PDB file of C-alpha atoms in Angstrom:
ATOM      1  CA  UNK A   1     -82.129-219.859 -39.015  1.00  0.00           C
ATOM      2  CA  UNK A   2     -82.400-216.538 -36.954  1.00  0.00           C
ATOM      3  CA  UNK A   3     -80.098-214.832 -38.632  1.00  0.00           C
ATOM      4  CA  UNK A   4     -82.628-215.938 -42.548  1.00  0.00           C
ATOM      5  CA  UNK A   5     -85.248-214.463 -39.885  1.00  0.00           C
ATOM      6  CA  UNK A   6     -83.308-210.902 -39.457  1.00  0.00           C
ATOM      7  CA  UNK A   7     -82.372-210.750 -43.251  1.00  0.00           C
ATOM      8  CA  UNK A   8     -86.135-211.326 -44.576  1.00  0.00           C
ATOM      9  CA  UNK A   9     -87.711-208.872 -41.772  1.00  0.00           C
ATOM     10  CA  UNK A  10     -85.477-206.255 -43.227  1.00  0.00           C
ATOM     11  CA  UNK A  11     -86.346-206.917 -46.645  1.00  0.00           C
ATOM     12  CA  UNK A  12     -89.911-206.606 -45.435  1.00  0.00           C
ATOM     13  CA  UNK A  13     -89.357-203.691 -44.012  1.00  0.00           C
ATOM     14  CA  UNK A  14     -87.630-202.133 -47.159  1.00  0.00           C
ATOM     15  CA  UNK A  15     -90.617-203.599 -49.290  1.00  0.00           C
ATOM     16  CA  UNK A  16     -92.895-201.721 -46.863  1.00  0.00           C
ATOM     17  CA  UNK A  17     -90.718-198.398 -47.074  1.00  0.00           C
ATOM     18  CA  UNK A  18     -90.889-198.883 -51.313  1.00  0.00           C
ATOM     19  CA  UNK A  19     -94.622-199.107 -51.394  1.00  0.00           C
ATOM     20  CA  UNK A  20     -94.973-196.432 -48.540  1.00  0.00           C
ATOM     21  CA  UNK A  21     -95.635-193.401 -50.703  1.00  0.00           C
ATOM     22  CA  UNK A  22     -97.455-195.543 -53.757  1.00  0.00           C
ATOM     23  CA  UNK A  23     -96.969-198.439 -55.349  1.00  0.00           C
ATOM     24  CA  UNK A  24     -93.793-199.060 -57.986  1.00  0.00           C
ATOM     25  CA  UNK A  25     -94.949-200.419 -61.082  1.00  0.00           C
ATOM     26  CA  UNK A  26     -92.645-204.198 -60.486  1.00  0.00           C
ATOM     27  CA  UNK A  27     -94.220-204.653 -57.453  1.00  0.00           C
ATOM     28  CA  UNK A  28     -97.498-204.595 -58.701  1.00  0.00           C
ATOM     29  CA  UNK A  29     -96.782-206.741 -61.481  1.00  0.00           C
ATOM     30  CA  UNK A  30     -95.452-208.967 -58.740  1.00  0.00           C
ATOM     31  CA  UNK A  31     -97.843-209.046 -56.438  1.00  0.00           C
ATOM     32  CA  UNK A  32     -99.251-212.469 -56.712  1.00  0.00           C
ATOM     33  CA  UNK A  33     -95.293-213.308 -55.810  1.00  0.00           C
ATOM     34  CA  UNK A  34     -95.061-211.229 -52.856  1.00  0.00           C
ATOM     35  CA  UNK A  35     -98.316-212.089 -51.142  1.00  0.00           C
ATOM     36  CA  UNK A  36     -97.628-215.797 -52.212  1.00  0.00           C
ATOM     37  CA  UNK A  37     -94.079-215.365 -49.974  1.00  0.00           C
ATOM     38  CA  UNK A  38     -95.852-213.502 -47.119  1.00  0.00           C
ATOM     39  CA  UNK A  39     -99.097-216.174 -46.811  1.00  0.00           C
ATOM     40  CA  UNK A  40     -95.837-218.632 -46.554  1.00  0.00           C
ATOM     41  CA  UNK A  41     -94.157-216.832 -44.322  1.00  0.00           C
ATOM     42  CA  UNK A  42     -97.760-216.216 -41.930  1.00  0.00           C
ATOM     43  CA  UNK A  43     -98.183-220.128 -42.278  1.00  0.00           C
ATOM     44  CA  UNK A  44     -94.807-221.110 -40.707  1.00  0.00           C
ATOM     45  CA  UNK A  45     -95.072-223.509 -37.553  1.00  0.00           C
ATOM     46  CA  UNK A  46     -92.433-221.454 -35.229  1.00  0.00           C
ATOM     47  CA  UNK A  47     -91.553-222.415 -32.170  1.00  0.00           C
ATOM     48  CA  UNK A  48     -93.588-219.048 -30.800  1.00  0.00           C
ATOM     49  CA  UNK A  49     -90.898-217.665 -28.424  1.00  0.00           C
ATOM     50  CA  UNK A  50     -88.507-217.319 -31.581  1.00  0.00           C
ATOM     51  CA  UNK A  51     -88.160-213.193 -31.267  1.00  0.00           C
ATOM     52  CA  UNK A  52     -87.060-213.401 -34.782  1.00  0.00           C
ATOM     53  CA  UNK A  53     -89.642-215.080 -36.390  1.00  0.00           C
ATOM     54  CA  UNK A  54     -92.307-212.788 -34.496  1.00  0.00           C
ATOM     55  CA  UNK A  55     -90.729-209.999 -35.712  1.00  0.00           C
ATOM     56  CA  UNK A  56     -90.520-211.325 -39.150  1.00  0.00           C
ATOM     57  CA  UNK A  57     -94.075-212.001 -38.964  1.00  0.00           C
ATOM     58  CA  UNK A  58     -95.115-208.947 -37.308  1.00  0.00           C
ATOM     59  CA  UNK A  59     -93.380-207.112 -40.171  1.00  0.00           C
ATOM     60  CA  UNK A  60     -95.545-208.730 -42.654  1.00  0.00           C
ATOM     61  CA  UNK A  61     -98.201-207.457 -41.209  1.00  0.00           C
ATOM     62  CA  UNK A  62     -97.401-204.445 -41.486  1.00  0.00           C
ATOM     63  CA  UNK A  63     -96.865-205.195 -44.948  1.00  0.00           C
ATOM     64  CA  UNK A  64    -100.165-206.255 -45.211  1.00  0.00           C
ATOM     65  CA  UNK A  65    -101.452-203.582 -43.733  1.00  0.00           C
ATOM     66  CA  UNK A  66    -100.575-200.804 -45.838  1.00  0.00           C
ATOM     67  CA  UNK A  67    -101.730-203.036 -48.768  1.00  0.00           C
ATOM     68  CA  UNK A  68    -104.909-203.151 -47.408  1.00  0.00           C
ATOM     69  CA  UNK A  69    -105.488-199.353 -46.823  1.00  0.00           C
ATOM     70  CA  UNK A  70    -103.798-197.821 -49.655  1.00  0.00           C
ATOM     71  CA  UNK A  71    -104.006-200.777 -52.616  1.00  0.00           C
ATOM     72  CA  UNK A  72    -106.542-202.428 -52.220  1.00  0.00           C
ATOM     73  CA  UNK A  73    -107.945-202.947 -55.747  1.00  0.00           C
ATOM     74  CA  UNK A  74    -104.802-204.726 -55.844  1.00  0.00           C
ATOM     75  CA  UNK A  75    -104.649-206.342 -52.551  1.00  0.00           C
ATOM     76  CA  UNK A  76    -108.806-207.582 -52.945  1.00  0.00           C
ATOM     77  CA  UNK A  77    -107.760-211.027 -54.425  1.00  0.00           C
ATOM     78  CA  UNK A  78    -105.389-212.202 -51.828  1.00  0.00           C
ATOM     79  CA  UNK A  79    -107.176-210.702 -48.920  1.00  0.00           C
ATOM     80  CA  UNK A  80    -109.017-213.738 -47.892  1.00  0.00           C
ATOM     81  CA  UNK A  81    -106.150-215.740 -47.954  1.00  0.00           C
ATOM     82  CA  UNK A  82    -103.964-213.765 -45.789  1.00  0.00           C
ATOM     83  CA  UNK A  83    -106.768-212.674 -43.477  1.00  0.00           C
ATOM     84  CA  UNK A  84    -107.165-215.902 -42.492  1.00  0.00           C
ATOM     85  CA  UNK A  85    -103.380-216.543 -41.931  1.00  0.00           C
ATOM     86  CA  UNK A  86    -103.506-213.349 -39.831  1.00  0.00           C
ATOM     87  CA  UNK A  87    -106.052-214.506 -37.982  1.00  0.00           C
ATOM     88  CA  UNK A  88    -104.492-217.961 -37.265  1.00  0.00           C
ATOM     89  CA  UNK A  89    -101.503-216.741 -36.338  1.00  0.00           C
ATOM     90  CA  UNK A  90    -103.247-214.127 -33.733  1.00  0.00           C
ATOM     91  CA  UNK A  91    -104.881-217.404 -32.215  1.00  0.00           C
ATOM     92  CA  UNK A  92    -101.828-219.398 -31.904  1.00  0.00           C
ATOM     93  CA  UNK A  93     -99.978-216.557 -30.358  1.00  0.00           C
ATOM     94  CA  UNK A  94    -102.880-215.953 -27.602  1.00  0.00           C
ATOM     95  CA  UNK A  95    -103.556-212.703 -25.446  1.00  0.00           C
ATOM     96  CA  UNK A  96     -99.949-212.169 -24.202  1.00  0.00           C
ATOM     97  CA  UNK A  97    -100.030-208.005 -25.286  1.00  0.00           C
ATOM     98  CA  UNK A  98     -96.348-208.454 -25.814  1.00  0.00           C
ATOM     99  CA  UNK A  99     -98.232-209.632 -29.637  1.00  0.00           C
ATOM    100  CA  UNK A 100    -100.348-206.280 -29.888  1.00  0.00           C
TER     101      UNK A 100
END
């Protein structure tokens, strides 16, 4: 299970590095997919000292991030959605900073 953790925070890392500069033309087509597999991803009930996972989901975030700064015409329809994901998974992790 770690190592499916590893292999899709790289991916999400490579998406982020793709859309860095602007965004390619299949992943906006896409999109709906992509934030459909990250809100998935944010929803996950993880045990929350799995490093993996919190890397995983702190690379979506980052993800999300950039969507929301440089797209977000695009990114305006799933924003509420995933905000809220972000937000729940900020609660369930708590204050520890080692989550900043």
């Amino acid at each position: 299970r770690n190592l499916l953790f590893r292999a899709l925070k790289y991916l999400t890392n490579v998406y982020v590095s793709m859309n860095s500069l602007t965004i390619p033309e299949f992943f906006e087509d896409h999109i709906g997919q992509w934030m459909d597999m990250f809100h998935k991803l944010l929803s996950m009930q993880q045990d929350l000292e799995n490093q993996d996972a919190i890397e995983l989901q702190a690379a979506i975030v980052e993800a999300l991030t950039l969507y929301a700064e440089k797209y977000d015409e695009e990114f305006k329809p799933y924003l509420p959605k995933l905000t809220q994901d972000v937000w729940s998974l900020a609660i369930a992790r708590g204050s520890d900073t080692m989550f900043d």
